[in-house]
mmCIF file of C-alpha atoms and ligand atoms in Angstrom:
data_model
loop_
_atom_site.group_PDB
_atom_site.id
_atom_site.type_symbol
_atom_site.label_atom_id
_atom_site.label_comp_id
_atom_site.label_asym_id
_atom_site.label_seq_id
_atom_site.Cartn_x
_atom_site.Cartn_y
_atom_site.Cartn_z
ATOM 1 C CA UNK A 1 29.037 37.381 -0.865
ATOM 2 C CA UNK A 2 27.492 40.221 1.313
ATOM 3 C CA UNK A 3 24.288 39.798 -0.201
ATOM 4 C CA UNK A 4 24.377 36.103 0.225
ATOM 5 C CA UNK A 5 25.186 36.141 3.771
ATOM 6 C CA UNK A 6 22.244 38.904 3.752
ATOM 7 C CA UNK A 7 19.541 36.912 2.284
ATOM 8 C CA UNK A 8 20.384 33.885 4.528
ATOM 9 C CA UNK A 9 20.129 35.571 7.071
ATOM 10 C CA UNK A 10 16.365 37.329 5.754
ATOM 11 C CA UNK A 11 15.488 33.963 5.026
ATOM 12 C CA UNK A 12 16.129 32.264 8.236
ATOM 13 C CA UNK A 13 14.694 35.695 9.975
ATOM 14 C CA UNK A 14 11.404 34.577 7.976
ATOM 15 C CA UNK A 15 11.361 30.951 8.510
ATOM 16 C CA UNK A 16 11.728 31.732 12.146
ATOM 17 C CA UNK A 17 8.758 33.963 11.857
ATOM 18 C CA UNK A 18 6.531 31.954 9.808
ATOM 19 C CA UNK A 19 7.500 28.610 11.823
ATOM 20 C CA UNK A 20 8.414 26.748 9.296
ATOM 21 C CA UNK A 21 11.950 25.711 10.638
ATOM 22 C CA UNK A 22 10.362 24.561 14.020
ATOM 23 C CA UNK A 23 11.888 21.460 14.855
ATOM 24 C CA UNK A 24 11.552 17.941 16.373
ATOM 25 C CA UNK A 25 14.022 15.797 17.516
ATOM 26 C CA UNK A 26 13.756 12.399 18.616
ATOM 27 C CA UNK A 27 16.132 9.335 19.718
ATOM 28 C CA UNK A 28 16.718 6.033 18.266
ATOM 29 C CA UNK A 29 19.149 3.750 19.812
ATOM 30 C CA UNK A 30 21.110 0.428 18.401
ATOM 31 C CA UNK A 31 22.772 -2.216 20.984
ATOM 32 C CA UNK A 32 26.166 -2.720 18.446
ATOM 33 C CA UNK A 33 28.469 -0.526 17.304
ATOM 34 C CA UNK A 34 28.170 2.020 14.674
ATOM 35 C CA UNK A 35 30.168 0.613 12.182
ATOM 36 C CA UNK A 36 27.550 -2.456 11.498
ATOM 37 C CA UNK A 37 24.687 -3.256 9.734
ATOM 38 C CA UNK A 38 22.333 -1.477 12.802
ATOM 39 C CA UNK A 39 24.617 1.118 12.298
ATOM 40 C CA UNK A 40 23.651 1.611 8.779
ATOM 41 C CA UNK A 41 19.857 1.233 9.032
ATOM 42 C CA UNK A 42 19.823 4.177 11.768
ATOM 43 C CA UNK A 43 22.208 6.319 9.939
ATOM 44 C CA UNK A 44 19.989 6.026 6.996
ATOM 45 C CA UNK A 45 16.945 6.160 8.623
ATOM 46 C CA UNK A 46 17.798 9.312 10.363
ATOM 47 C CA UNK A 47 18.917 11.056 7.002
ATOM 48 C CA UNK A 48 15.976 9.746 5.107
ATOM 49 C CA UNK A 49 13.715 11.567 7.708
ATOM 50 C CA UNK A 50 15.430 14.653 7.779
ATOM 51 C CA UNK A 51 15.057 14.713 4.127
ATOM 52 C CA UNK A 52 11.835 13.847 3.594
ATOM 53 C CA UNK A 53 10.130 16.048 6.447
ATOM 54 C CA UNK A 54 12.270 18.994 4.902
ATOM 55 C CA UNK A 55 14.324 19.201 8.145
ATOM 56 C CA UNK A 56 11.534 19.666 10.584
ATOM 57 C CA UNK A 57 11.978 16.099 12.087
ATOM 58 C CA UNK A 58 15.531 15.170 13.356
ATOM 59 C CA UNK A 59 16.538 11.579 14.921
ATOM 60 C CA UNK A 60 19.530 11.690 17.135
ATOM 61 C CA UNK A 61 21.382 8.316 16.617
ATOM 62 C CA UNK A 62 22.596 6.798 20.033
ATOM 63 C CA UNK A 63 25.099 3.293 19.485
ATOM 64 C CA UNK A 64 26.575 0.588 21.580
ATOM 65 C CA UNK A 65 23.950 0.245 24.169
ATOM 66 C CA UNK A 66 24.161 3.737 25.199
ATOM 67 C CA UNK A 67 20.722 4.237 26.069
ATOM 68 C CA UNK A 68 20.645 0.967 27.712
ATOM 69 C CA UNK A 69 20.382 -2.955 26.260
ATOM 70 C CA UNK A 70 17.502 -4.244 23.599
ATOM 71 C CA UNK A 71 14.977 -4.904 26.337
ATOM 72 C CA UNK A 72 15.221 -1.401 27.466
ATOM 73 C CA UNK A 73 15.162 0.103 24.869
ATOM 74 C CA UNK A 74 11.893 -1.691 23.802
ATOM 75 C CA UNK A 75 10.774 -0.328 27.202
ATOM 76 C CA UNK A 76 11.310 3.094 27.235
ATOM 77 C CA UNK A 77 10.001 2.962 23.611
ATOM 78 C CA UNK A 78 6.854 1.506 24.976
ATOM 79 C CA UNK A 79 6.808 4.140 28.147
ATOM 80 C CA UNK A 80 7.820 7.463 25.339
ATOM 81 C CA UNK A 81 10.856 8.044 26.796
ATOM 82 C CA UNK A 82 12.443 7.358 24.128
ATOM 83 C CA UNK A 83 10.855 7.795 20.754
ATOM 84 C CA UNK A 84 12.386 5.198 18.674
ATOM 85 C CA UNK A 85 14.945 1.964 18.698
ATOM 86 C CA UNK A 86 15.981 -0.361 16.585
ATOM 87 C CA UNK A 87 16.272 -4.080 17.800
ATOM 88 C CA UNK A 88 17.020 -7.811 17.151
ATOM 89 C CA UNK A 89 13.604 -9.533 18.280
ATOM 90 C CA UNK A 90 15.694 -11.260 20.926
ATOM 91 C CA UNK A 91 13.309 -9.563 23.561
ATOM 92 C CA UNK A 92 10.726 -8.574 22.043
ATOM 93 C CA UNK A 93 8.221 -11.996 22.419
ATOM 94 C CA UNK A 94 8.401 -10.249 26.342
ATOM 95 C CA UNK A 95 6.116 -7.204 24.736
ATOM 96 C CA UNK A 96 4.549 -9.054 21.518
ATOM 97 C CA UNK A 97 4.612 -12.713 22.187
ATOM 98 C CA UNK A 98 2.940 -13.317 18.402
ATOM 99 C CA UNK A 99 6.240 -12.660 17.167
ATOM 100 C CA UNK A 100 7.402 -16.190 18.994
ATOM 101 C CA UNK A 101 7.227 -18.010 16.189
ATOM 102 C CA UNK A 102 9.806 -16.125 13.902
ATOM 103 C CA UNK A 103 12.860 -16.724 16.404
ATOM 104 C CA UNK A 104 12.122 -20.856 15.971
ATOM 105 C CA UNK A 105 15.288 -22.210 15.001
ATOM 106 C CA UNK A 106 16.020 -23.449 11.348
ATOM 107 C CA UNK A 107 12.392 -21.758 10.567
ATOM 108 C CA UNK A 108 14.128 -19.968 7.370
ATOM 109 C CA UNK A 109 16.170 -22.018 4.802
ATOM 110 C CA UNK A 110 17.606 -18.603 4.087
ATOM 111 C CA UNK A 111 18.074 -14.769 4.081
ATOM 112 C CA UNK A 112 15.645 -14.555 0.646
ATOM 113 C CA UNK A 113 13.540 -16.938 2.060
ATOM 114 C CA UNK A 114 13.040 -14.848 5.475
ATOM 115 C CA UNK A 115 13.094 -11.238 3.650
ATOM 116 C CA UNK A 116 10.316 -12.301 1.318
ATOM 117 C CA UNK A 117 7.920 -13.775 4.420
ATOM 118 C CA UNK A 118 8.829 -10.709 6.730
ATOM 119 C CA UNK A 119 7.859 -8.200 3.632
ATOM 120 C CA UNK A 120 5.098 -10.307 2.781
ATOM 121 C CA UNK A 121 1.563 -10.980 4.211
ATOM 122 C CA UNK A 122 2.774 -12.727 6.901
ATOM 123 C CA UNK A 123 5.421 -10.229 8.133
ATOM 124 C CA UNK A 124 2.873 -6.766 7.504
ATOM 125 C CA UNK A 125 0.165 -8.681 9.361
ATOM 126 C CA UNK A 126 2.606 -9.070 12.469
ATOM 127 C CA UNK A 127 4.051 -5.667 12.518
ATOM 128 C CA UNK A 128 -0.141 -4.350 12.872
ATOM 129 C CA UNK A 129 0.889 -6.527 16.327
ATOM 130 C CA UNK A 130 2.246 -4.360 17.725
ATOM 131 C CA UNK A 131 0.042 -1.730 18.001
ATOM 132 C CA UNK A 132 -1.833 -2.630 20.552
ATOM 133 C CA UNK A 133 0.956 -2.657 23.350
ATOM 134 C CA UNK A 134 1.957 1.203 22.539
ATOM 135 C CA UNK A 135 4.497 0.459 19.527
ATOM 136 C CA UNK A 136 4.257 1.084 15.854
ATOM 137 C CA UNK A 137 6.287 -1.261 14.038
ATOM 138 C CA UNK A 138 7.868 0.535 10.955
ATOM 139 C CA UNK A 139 9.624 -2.044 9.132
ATOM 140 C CA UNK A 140 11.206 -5.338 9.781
ATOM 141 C CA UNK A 141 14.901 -5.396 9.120
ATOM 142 C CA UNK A 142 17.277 -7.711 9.481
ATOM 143 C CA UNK A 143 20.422 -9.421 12.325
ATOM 144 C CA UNK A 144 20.802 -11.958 10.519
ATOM 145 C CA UNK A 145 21.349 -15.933 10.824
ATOM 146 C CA UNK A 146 23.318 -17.032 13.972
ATOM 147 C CA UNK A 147 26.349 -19.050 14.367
ATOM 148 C CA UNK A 148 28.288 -20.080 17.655
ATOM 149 C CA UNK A 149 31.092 -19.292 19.090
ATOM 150 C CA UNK A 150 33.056 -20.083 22.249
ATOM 151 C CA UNK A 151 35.845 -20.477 24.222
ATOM 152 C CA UNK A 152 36.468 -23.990 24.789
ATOM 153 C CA UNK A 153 36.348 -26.251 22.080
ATOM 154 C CA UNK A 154 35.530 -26.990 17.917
ATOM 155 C CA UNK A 155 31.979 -27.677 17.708
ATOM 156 C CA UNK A 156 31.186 -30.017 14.703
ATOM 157 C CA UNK A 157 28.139 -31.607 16.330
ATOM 158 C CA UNK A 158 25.272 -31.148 18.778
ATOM 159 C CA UNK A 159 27.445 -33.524 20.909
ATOM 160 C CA UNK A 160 29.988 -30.730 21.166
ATOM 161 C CA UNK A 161 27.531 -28.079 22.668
ATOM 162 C CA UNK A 162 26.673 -30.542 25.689
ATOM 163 C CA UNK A 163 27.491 -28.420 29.144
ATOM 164 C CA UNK A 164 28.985 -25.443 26.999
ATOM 165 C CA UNK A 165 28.094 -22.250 29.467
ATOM 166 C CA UNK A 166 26.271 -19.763 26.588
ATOM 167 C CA UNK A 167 24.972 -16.232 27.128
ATOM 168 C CA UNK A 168 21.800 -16.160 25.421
ATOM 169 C CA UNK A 169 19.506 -13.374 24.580
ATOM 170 C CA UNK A 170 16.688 -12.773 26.705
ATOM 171 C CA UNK A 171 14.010 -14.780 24.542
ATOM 172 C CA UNK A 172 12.057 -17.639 25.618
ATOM 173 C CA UNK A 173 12.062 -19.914 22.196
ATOM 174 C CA UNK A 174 16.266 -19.507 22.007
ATOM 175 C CA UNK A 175 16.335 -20.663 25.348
ATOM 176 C CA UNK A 176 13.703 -23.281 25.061
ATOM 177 C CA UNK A 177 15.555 -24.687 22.083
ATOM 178 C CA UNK A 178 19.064 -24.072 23.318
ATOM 179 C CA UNK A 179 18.755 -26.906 26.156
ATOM 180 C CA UNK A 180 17.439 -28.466 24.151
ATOM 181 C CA UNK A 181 20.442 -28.995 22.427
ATOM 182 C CA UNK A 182 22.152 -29.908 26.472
ATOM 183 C CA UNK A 183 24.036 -25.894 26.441
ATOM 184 C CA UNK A 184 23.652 -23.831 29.722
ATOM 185 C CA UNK A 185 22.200 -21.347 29.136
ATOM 186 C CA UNK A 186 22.557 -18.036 30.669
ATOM 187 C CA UNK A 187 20.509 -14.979 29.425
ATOM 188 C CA UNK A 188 22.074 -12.072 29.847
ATOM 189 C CA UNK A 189 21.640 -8.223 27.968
ATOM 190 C CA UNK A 190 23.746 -7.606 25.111
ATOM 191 C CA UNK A 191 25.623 -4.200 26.521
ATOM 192 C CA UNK A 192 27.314 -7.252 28.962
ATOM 193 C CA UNK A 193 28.578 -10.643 26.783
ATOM 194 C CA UNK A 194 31.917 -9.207 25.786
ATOM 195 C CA UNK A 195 33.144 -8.528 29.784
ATOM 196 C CA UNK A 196 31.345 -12.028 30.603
ATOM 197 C CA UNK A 197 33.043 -14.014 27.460
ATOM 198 C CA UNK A 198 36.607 -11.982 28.604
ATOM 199 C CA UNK A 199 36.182 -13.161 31.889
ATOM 200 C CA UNK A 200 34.706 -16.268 31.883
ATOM 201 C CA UNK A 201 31.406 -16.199 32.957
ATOM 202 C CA UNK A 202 29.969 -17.789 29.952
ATOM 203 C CA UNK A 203 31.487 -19.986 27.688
ATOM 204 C CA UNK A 204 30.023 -18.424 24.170
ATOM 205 C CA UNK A 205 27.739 -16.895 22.777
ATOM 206 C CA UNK A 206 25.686 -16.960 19.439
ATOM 207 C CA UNK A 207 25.146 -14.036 17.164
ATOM 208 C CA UNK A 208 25.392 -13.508 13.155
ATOM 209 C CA UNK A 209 28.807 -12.742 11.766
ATOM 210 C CA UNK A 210 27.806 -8.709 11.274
ATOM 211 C CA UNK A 211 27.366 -8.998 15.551
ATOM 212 C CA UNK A 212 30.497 -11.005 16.070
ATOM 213 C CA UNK A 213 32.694 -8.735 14.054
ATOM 214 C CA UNK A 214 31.092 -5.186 15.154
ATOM 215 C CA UNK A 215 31.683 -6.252 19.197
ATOM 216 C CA UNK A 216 35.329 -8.071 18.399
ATOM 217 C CA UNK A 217 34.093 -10.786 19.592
ATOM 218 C CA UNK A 218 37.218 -12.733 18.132
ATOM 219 C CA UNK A 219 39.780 -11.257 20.767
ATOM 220 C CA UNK A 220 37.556 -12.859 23.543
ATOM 221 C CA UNK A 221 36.590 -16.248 21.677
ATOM 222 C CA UNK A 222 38.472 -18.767 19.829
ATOM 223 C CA UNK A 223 36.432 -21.322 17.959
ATOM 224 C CA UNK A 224 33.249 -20.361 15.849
ATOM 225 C CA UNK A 225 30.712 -22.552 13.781
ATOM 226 C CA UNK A 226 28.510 -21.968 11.291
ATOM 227 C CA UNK A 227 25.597 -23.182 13.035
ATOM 228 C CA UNK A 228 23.197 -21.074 10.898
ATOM 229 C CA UNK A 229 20.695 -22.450 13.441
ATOM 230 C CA UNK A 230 18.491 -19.566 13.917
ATOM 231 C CA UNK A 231 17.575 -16.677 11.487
ATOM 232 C CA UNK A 232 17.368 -12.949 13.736
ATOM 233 C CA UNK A 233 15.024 -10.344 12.603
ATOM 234 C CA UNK A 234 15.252 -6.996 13.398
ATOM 235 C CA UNK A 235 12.596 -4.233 13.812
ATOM 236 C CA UNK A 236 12.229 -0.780 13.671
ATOM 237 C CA UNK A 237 9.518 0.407 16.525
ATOM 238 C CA UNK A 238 8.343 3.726 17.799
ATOM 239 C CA UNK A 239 6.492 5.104 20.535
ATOM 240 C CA UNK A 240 2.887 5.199 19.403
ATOM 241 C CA UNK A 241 1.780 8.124 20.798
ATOM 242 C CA UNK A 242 4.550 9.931 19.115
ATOM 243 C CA UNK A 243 3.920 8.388 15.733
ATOM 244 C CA UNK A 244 -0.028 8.715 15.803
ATOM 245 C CA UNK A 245 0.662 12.842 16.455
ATOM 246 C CA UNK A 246 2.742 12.437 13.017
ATOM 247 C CA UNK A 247 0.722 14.569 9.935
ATOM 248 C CA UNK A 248 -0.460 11.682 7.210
ATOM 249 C CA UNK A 249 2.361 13.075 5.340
ATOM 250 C CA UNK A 250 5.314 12.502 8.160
ATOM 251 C CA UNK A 251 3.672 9.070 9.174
ATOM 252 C CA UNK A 252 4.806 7.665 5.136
ATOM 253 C CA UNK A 253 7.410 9.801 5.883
ATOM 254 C CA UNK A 254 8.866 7.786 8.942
ATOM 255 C CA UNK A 255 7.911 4.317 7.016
ATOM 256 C CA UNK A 256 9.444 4.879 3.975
ATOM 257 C CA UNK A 257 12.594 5.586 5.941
ATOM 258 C CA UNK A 258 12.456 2.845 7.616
ATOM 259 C CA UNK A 259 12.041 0.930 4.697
ATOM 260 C CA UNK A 260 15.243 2.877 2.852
ATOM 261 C CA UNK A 261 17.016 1.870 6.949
ATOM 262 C CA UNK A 262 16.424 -1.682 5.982
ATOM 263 C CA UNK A 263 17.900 -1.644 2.499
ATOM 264 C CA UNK A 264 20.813 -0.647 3.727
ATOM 265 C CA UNK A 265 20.692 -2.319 6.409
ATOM 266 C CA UNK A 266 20.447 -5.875 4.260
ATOM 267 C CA UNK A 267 22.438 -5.053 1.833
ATOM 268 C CA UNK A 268 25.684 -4.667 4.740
ATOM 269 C CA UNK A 269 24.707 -7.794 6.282
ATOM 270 C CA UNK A 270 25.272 -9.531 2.968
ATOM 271 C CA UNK A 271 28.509 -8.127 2.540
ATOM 272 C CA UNK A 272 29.209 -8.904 6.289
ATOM 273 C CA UNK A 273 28.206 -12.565 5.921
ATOM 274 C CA UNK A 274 30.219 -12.871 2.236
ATOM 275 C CA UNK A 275 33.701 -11.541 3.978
ATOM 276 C CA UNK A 276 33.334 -12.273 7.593
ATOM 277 C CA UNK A 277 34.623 -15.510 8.175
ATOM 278 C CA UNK A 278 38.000 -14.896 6.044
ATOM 279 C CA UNK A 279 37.957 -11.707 8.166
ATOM 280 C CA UNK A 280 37.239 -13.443 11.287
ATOM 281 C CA UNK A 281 39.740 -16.037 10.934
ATOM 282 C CA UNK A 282 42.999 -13.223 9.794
ATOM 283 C CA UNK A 283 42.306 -12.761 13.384
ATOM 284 C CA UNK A 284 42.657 -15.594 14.849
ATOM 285 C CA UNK A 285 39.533 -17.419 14.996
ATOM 286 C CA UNK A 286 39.157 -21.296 14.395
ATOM 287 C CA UNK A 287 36.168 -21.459 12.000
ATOM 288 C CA UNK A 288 34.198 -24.964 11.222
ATOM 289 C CA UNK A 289 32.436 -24.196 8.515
ATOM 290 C CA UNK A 290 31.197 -27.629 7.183
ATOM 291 C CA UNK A 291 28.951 -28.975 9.650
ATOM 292 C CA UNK A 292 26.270 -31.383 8.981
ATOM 293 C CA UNK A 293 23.266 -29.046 9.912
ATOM 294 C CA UNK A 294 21.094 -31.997 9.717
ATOM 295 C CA UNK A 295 22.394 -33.336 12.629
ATOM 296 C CA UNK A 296 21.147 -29.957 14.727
ATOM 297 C CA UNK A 297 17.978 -30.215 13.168
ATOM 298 C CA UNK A 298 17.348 -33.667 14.542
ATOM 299 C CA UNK A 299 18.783 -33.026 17.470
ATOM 300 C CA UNK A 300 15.786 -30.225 18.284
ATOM 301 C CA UNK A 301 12.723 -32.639 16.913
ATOM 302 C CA UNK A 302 11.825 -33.143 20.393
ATOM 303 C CA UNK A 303 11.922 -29.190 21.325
ATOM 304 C CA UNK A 304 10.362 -28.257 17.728
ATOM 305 C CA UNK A 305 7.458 -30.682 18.321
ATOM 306 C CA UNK A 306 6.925 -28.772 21.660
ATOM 307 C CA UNK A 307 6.824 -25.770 19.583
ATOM 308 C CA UNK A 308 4.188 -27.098 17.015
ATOM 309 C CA UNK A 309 1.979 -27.603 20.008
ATOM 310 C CA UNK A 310 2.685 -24.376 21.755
ATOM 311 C CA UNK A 311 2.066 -22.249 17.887
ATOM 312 C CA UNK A 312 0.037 -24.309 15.582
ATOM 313 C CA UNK A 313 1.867 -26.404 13.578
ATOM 314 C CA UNK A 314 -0.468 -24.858 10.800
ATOM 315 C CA UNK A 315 1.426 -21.688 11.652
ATOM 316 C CA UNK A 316 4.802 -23.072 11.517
ATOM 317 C CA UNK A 317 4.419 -24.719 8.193
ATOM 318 C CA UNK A 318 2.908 -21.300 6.263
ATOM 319 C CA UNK A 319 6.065 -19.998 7.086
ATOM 320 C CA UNK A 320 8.108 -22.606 6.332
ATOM 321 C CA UNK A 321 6.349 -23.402 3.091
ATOM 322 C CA UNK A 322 6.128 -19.487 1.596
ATOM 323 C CA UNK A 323 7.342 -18.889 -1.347
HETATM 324 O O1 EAX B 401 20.912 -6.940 17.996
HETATM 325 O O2 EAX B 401 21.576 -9.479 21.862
HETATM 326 C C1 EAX B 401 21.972 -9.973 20.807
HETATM 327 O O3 EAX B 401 22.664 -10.991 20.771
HETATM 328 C C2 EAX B 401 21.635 -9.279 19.505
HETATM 329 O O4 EAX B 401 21.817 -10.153 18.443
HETATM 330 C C3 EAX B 401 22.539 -8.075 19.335
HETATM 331 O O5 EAX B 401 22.374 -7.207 20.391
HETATM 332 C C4 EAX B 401 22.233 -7.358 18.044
#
């Protein structure tokens, strides 16, 4: 035992010495709760670093919009004052406006159908994007498909949305396409829609079931529907000054973390999205969960035509068409 404690104690002496404990530690920041599926992609992502830099880099995990909403969080990513975040793309077309296109509602037909064109060609060549405006992109990950909820009434069709009040994230195709459908809409950061849905200010709100369930949205909204009408990426980004000082080593490092963050991170929102609405309605919640989707998608031709013109319909239809 004394000899343990003795050699520990040698060792660390050395590794002291030598340097080879020296360590880094940087901050990465969600806008939901720990328990979630942001939760587990910076949870992992942190220990998968740690690991695979033998200690030397350390990520200090910061939930709930503690360091501030998505927007800025993006920011001080993009200043360095904060090394790392992980976010929904909700604001990100305000930095990287090529990555538009991917927040067009009913783009995806579903989860396997988005996860294969973000990991594919068309989802690498975005992430190189970034680059440019002081970010490196890491992975793509995943907030999944959004649904609606609100306060006010069932909503079975685009008829039902007309004049609903809706916080809505701070991206210019959801609110493009929103009024489209006739809903107010009223952008707002994340870190605020539960004390604006409790009191009032807005209506609803749209988010995927993982979101819903981590804020509790159900004790401040009655009715939700399975809209499904837009699929949410998510995106692990870093201050590119701090990832270009990275050894060749720590830079695969940092991605292939990333990559194990967004494993785990899919594989929770798939549970989420298999038990969340039984969950969501033991509490309470009026779920319509058989709505004729084809009604919302002709409901947006007009807005999705505007969209063709605005991103090459060309564009549009390699994503739509990848298999
Ligand atoms: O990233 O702002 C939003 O509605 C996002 O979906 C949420 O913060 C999770």
């Amino acid at each position: 035992m004394k000899f343990a404690k003795l050699a520990l104690a040698l060792g660390l002496a050395l590794g002291f010495a030598s340097g080879a404990i020296a360590q880094t530690t940087m901050k990465i920041s969600i806008s939901v709760a720990q328990n979630s599926h942001q939760g587990v992609a910076i949870d992992t992502f942190a220990r998968e670093v740690e690991k695979r830099t033998n200690g030397r880099y350390k990520i200090q995990t910061f939930y709930s919009g503690s360091l501030g909403g998505e927007r800025e969080s993006i920011e001080a990513v993009q200043l360095g004052t904060q090394e790392l975040a992980f976010s929904s793309t909700g604001p990100v077309p305000n930095f990287v406006p090529e990555a538009r296109i991917l927040d067009i509602p009913f783009l995806f037909r579903d989860k396997g159908h988005a996860r294969a064109v973000l990991d594919g060609p068309i989802g690498q060549e975005m992430l190189t994007k970034f680059d440019s405006k002081g970010f490196k992109a890491l992975a793509w990950a995943e907030n999944g498909f959004r649904h609606m909820t609100n306060s006010k009434r069932a909503v079975n069709t685009p008829d039902d949305l007309k004049g609903l009040k809706m916080r809505t994230m701070e991206n210019p195709v959801h609110v493009q396409a929103y009024k489209g459908l006739g809903i107010v809409t009223t952008p707002m950061a994340f870190p605020e829609v539960f004390t604006a849905l409790q009191q009032g200010t807005v209506d609803g709100q749209e988010n995927p079931l993982s979101v819903i369930m981590a804020a509790k949205f159900d004790q401040v909204q009655k009715h939700l529907s399975l809209t499904g009408h837009v699929y949410s990426p998510a995106i692990f980004l870093m201050n590119k000054g701090s990832f270009d000082k990275l050894s060749a080593a720590d830079k695969q490092a940092f991605i292939d973390a990333a990559k194990e963050g967004t494993k785990a991170n899919r594989a929770r929102v798939d549970e989420d999205d298999a038990k969340g609405v039984a969950d969501l309605r033991s509490k309470g919640m009026q779920v319509v969960d058989n709505l004729d989707k084809n009604r919302f998608v002709s409901t947006l031709a007009p807005v999705n035509a505007e969209f063709e013109k605005q991103f090459g319909k060309a564009n549009i239809e390699r994503i739509r068409n990848y298999k």
